[in-house]
Amino acid sequence: MTFARDPLIRDFETIPRIPSWVTSGRVETLEGVAFLSGAALAHLHVVLGQADVPHSLLRERLALCAAEACVAYSGRPEGARELRDAVHLLRPGDLPGPAGETYLVWRRAVERPVSIKALSRELPSLDATRIAGWLDVGQGGPVTRASTVLAAVQTEAPRADVSALVLADVALAQALGWDYIVPLLAAGLTRADLRKRGDDLRLACHRAVTASAIEAVRLAADLVRRTAHLKTVAPKLRAKGAGDAVEMFLTRDAVAPAALPLPDRAARRLCDRLVDLGAIRELTSRDTFRLYGV
């Protein structure tokens, strides 16, 4: 059986784009926006079902976007580059700082399948009973459930924006039957949106999910191409431990040479070799303390 002619299924080379009537939709009513978000989520659901999508890497990239948005909500200046530094260059015993801690929360949230036990570890300021109670309040469609959970958490814990957004994405994932969180809400909402309630919040969440799902599909297509190239050049690598190193690049947003399972000099040479082959990128644009990723 071939899927080459099915517009919803990835062909041999590319993941299809979301239809233009979804990406360019300019509707204002709650019903219309809900229809577009449903279409975007349905398309993303199909994309996530493709085996060659690097799921762990995709979730890490989306987690970085979510963390960047949450840091911006708090009025802090750190962007993606600073967040990567705060986490990947962290030395034993050092603290990541407020922005780095936000990024760590999102990274931990996407690492494991959704469960109350895992969430209570990832969100240590909230106990398991409260988390379970909040997730039970969501009713209706996926985005409606997510917005209800978001409002419930913020009402009871008004300073827990990051936890509220994580749990809203959990509610969305549960409603869609996804085993893992796929961060979609935070990157599409504004600080003002987080203070809305009722239909206004639902409208904002539908718009956020639509925009983020479109971006997630684009990112998935890009990562499929990039990881396919990395897998193609991997057999050319002769360094001992290169296979394990490649696997790290296939699953992580960013990697420091020191984290690779090779001696320091060999790790740096491997990274340079992969950059020369066009298989990975140097992410920091500096000469020292470099980070690399697909």
Short mmCIF file of C-alpha atoms in Angstrom, two decimals:
data_model
loop_
_atom_site.label_atom_id
_atom_site.label_comp_id
_atom_site.label_asym_id
_atom_site.label_seq_id
_atom_site.Cartn_x
_atom_site.Cartn_y
_atom_site.Cartn_z
CA MET A 1 0.00 0.00 0.00
CA THR A 2 1.31 3.45 -0.85
CA PHE A 3 0.55 6.75 0.86
CA ALA A 4 2.17 8.93 -1.79
CA ARG A 5 -1.12 10.33 -3.07
CA ASP A 6 -2.82 10.79 0.27
CA PRO A 7 -2.63 14.53 1.11
CA LEU A 8 -2.75 13.83 4.85
CA ILE A 9 0.15 11.36 4.95
CA ARG A 10 3.81 12.18 4.49
CA ASP A 11 5.21 11.07 1.16
CA PHE A 12 8.71 9.72 0.74
CA GLU A 13 10.39 13.12 0.95
CA THR A 14 8.26 15.62 2.83
CA ILE A 15 5.52 16.07 5.39
CA PRO A 16 2.67 17.97 3.69
CA ARG A 17 1.91 21.48 4.76
CA ILE A 18 -1.25 22.29 6.62
CA PRO A 19 -3.87 23.47 4.08
CA SER A 20 -3.76 27.18 3.36
CA TRP A 21 -7.34 27.67 4.51
CA VAL A 22 -6.13 26.77 8.01
CA THR A 23 -2.95 28.84 7.99
CA SER A 24 -4.61 31.92 6.51
CA GLY A 25 -7.95 31.66 8.29
CA ARG A 26 -9.16 35.02 9.57
CA VAL A 27 -12.24 34.11 11.59
CA GLU A 28 -13.32 35.92 14.74
CA THR A 29 -16.09 33.80 16.26
CA LEU A 30 -15.38 31.15 18.88
CA GLU A 31 -16.97 28.48 16.67
CA GLY A 32 -14.87 29.45 13.66
CA VAL A 33 -11.60 29.60 15.59
CA ALA A 34 -12.42 26.26 17.23
CA PHE A 35 -12.91 24.72 13.78
CA LEU A 36 -9.48 25.92 12.64
CA SER A 37 -7.75 24.69 15.78
CA GLY A 38 -9.42 21.30 15.35
CA ALA A 39 -8.18 21.08 11.77
CA ALA A 40 -4.65 22.08 12.80
CA LEU A 41 -4.59 19.54 15.63
CA ALA A 42 -5.92 16.78 13.35
CA HIS A 43 -3.13 17.46 10.88
CA LEU A 44 -0.52 17.53 13.64
CA HIS A 45 -1.90 14.26 15.01
CA VAL A 46 -1.29 12.60 11.64
CA VAL A 47 2.23 14.04 11.47
CA LEU A 48 3.06 12.79 14.96
CA GLY A 49 2.03 9.31 13.87
CA GLN A 50 4.86 9.16 11.35
CA ALA A 51 7.71 6.90 12.46
CA ASP A 52 10.48 9.02 10.94
CA VAL A 53 9.53 12.14 12.90
CA PRO A 54 12.18 12.53 15.65
CA HIS A 55 9.62 12.76 18.42
CA SER A 56 11.96 13.37 21.37
CA LEU A 57 13.87 16.06 19.49
CA LEU A 58 10.66 17.73 18.33
CA ARG A 59 9.30 17.84 21.87
CA GLU A 60 12.57 19.31 23.16
CA ARG A 61 12.51 22.07 20.53
CA LEU A 62 8.89 22.88 21.40
CA ALA A 63 9.78 22.82 25.10
CA LEU A 64 12.45 25.45 24.41
CA CYS A 65 9.84 27.62 22.65
CA ALA A 66 7.45 27.20 25.59
CA ALA A 67 10.17 28.10 28.09
CA GLU A 68 11.16 31.16 26.09
CA ALA A 69 7.54 32.34 26.11
CA CYS A 70 7.17 31.76 29.85
CA VAL A 71 10.37 33.68 30.57
CA ALA A 72 9.03 36.55 28.46
CA TYR A 73 5.77 36.52 30.47
CA SER A 74 7.81 37.19 33.60
CA GLY A 75 9.51 40.18 31.98
CA ARG A 76 12.95 38.57 31.84
CA PRO A 77 15.22 39.16 28.81
CA GLU A 78 16.59 35.63 28.29
CA GLY A 79 16.00 34.09 24.87
CA ALA A 80 16.65 30.63 23.45
CA ARG A 81 20.45 31.06 23.42
CA GLU A 82 20.59 32.08 27.09
CA LEU A 83 18.21 29.29 28.11
CA ARG A 84 20.37 26.69 26.39
CA ASP A 85 23.46 28.07 28.12
CA ALA A 86 21.74 28.07 31.52
CA VAL A 87 20.97 24.35 31.25
CA HIS A 88 23.62 22.77 29.04
CA LEU A 89 26.59 24.62 30.51
CA LEU A 90 25.46 24.11 34.10
CA ARG A 91 28.24 22.80 36.34
CA PRO A 92 27.66 20.38 39.22
CA GLY A 93 26.43 22.29 42.24
CA ASP A 94 25.46 25.40 40.26
CA LEU A 95 21.90 26.72 40.13
CA PRO A 96 20.30 27.42 36.72
CA GLY A 97 18.65 30.68 37.76
CA PRO A 98 14.94 31.50 37.33
CA ALA A 99 14.98 31.36 33.53
CA GLY A 100 17.02 28.16 33.47
CA GLU A 101 14.70 26.56 36.01
CA THR A 102 11.73 27.37 33.77
CA TYR A 103 13.46 25.66 30.87
CA LEU A 104 14.28 22.64 33.04
CA VAL A 105 10.62 22.30 34.02
CA TRP A 106 9.56 22.13 30.37
CA ARG A 107 12.40 19.74 29.43
CA ARG A 108 11.47 17.38 32.24
CA ALA A 109 7.79 17.63 31.34
CA VAL A 110 8.33 16.35 27.77
CA GLU A 111 10.82 13.60 28.65
CA ARG A 112 8.45 11.01 30.10
CA PRO A 113 4.94 9.75 29.32
CA VAL A 114 2.21 11.72 31.08
CA SER A 115 1.32 10.46 34.56
CA ILE A 116 0.33 12.06 37.85
CA LYS A 117 3.39 10.55 39.54
CA ALA A 118 5.76 12.01 36.94
CA LEU A 119 4.04 15.40 37.02
CA SER A 120 4.32 15.63 40.80
CA ARG A 121 8.10 15.14 40.43
CA GLU A 122 8.38 17.64 37.59
CA LEU A 123 6.24 20.25 39.40
CA PRO A 124 7.48 19.83 42.99
CA SER A 125 5.57 22.85 44.30
CA LEU A 126 2.28 21.03 43.54
CA ASP A 127 1.20 17.79 45.17
CA ALA A 128 -0.25 14.86 43.24
CA THR A 129 -3.75 15.26 44.67
CA ARG A 130 -4.06 18.86 43.47
CA ILE A 131 -2.67 17.96 40.05
CA ALA A 132 -5.15 15.11 39.64
CA GLY A 133 -8.01 17.35 40.78
CA TRP A 134 -7.16 20.06 38.28
CA LEU A 135 -6.88 17.62 35.40
CA ASP A 136 -10.33 16.24 36.25
CA VAL A 137 -12.06 19.62 35.85
CA GLY A 138 -11.59 19.80 32.09
CA GLN A 139 -14.67 18.97 30.01
CA GLY A 140 -15.54 19.24 26.34
CA GLY A 141 -13.16 19.24 23.39
CA PRO A 142 -9.35 19.17 23.76
CA VAL A 143 -8.76 22.94 23.68
CA THR A 144 -11.77 23.66 25.89
CA ARG A 145 -10.47 21.15 28.42
CA ALA A 146 -7.01 22.70 28.28
CA SER A 147 -8.34 26.23 28.81
CA THR A 148 -10.49 25.06 31.74
CA VAL A 149 -7.48 23.45 33.43
CA LEU A 150 -5.38 26.56 32.75
CA ALA A 151 -7.98 28.79 34.42
CA ALA A 152 -8.46 26.41 37.36
CA VAL A 153 -4.75 26.25 38.19
CA GLN A 154 -4.29 30.00 37.88
CA THR A 155 -7.30 30.67 40.10
CA GLU A 156 -5.93 28.50 42.90
CA ALA A 157 -2.22 29.18 42.28
CA PRO A 158 -2.06 32.62 40.62
CA ARG A 159 1.74 32.74 40.57
CA ALA A 160 2.17 29.32 38.99
CA ASP A 161 1.96 30.31 35.32
CA VAL A 162 4.52 27.72 34.20
CA SER A 163 2.81 24.88 36.06
CA ALA A 164 -0.58 26.02 34.78
CA LEU A 165 0.62 25.96 31.17
CA VAL A 166 2.30 22.57 31.59
CA LEU A 167 -0.92 21.10 33.02
CA ALA A 168 -2.99 22.71 30.27
CA ASP A 169 -0.79 20.98 27.70
CA VAL A 170 -1.21 17.75 29.69
CA ALA A 171 -4.99 18.12 29.45
CA LEU A 172 -4.66 18.71 25.71
CA ALA A 173 -2.46 15.64 25.28
CA GLN A 174 -4.82 13.45 27.30
CA ALA A 175 -7.83 14.60 25.29
CA LEU A 176 -6.01 13.78 22.05
CA GLY A 177 -4.75 10.41 23.25
CA TRP A 178 -1.08 11.44 23.17
CA ASP A 179 1.29 9.68 25.58
CA TYR A 180 3.61 12.69 25.86
CA ILE A 181 3.12 16.41 26.28
CA VAL A 182 3.57 18.35 23.04
CA PRO A 183 3.97 21.99 24.17
CA LEU A 184 1.56 24.12 22.17
CA LEU A 185 -0.19 26.65 24.38
CA ALA A 186 2.57 28.75 25.94
CA ALA A 187 4.24 29.86 22.71
CA GLY A 188 0.94 31.05 21.24
CA LEU A 189 -0.45 32.94 24.22
CA THR A 190 0.41 36.43 25.47
CA ARG A 191 0.78 37.60 29.05
CA ALA A 192 -2.58 39.37 28.73
CA ASP A 193 -4.21 36.14 27.51
CA LEU A 194 -3.26 34.40 30.77
CA ARG A 195 -5.52 36.78 32.72
CA LYS A 196 -8.58 36.08 30.57
CA ARG A 197 -11.38 33.76 31.60
CA GLY A 198 -14.41 32.06 30.05
CA ASP A 199 -14.96 32.43 26.32
CA ASP A 200 -12.18 35.02 26.02
CA LEU A 201 -9.62 32.52 27.33
CA ARG A 202 -11.00 29.72 25.17
CA LEU A 203 -10.77 31.95 22.10
CA ALA A 204 -7.14 32.81 22.95
CA CYS A 205 -6.29 29.13 23.50
CA HIS A 206 -7.84 28.07 20.19
CA ARG A 207 -5.78 30.70 18.39
CA ALA A 208 -2.63 29.72 20.27
CA VAL A 209 -3.08 26.04 19.47
CA THR A 210 -3.68 26.77 15.80
CA ALA A 211 -0.54 28.89 15.49
CA SER A 212 1.61 26.46 17.48
CA ALA A 213 0.34 23.37 15.66
CA ILE A 214 1.18 25.00 12.33
CA GLU A 215 4.68 25.76 13.62
CA ALA A 216 5.05 22.23 15.04
CA VAL A 217 4.23 20.69 11.65
CA ARG A 218 6.75 22.97 9.95
CA LEU A 219 9.37 22.12 12.56
CA ALA A 220 8.64 18.39 12.26
CA ALA A 221 9.16 18.52 8.50
CA ASP A 222 12.45 20.38 8.96
CA LEU A 223 13.69 17.91 11.58
CA VAL A 224 12.75 14.92 9.43
CA ARG A 225 15.03 16.25 6.68
CA ARG A 226 17.85 17.18 9.06
CA THR A 227 17.84 13.90 11.00
CA ALA A 228 17.66 11.89 7.77
CA HIS A 229 20.84 13.62 6.60
CA LEU A 230 22.55 12.96 9.94
CA LYS A 231 21.67 9.27 9.69
CA THR A 232 23.06 9.23 6.14
CA VAL A 233 26.46 10.60 7.14
CA ALA A 234 26.72 8.61 10.40
CA PRO A 235 28.38 5.56 8.74
CA LYS A 236 31.26 7.83 7.66
CA LEU A 237 32.23 8.44 11.28
CA ARG A 238 35.02 6.26 12.59
CA ALA A 239 35.47 7.54 16.14
CA LYS A 240 34.70 5.09 18.91
CA GLY A 241 31.46 6.16 20.53
CA ALA A 242 30.32 8.08 17.44
CA GLY A 243 27.15 6.02 17.19
CA ASP A 244 26.07 6.95 20.71
CA ALA A 245 26.97 10.56 20.02
CA VAL A 246 24.80 10.62 16.90
CA GLU A 247 21.91 9.18 18.91
CA MET A 248 22.23 12.10 21.34
CA PHE A 249 21.97 14.59 18.49
CA LEU A 250 18.90 12.75 17.17
CA THR A 251 17.07 13.14 20.46
CA ARG A 252 18.29 16.37 22.08
CA ASP A 253 17.82 20.01 21.19
CA ALA A 254 21.40 20.93 22.06
CA VAL A 255 24.52 19.04 23.10
CA ALA A 256 27.78 20.27 24.59
CA PRO A 257 30.89 18.37 23.40
CA ALA A 258 31.67 17.56 27.04
CA ALA A 259 28.39 15.62 27.27
CA LEU A 260 29.33 13.27 24.41
CA PRO A 261 30.66 9.78 25.24
CA LEU A 262 34.12 10.59 23.87
CA PRO A 263 37.30 12.20 25.20
CA ASP A 264 37.14 15.98 25.07
CA ARG A 265 39.38 16.50 22.03
CA ALA A 266 37.72 13.65 20.11
CA ALA A 267 34.27 15.05 20.94
CA ARG A 268 35.19 18.48 19.57
CA ARG A 269 36.66 16.93 16.43
CA LEU A 270 33.49 14.89 15.92
CA CYS A 271 31.33 17.99 16.25
CA ASP A 272 33.50 19.88 13.75
CA ARG A 273 33.32 16.94 11.35
CA LEU A 274 29.53 16.78 11.58
CA VAL A 275 29.28 20.54 11.01
CA ASP A 276 31.50 20.20 7.91
CA LEU A 277 29.21 17.43 6.65
CA GLY A 278 26.16 19.66 7.15
CA ALA A 279 24.67 17.18 9.63
CA ILE A 280 24.55 19.44 12.70
CA ARG A 281 24.83 23.15 13.45
CA GLU A 282 26.83 25.16 15.95
CA LEU A 283 24.17 27.00 17.94
CA THR A 284 26.06 29.69 19.84
CA SER A 285 28.14 31.56 17.19
CA ARG A 286 31.12 31.75 19.54
CA ASP A 287 34.57 30.16 19.76
CA THR A 288 34.31 28.62 23.23
CA PHE A 289 31.63 26.88 25.27
CA ARG A 290 29.91 25.83 22.10
CA LEU A 291 26.66 23.92 21.79
CA TYR A 292 25.60 21.84 18.80
CA GLY A 293 22.30 20.53 17.49
CA VAL A 294 20.55 19.19 14.42
#
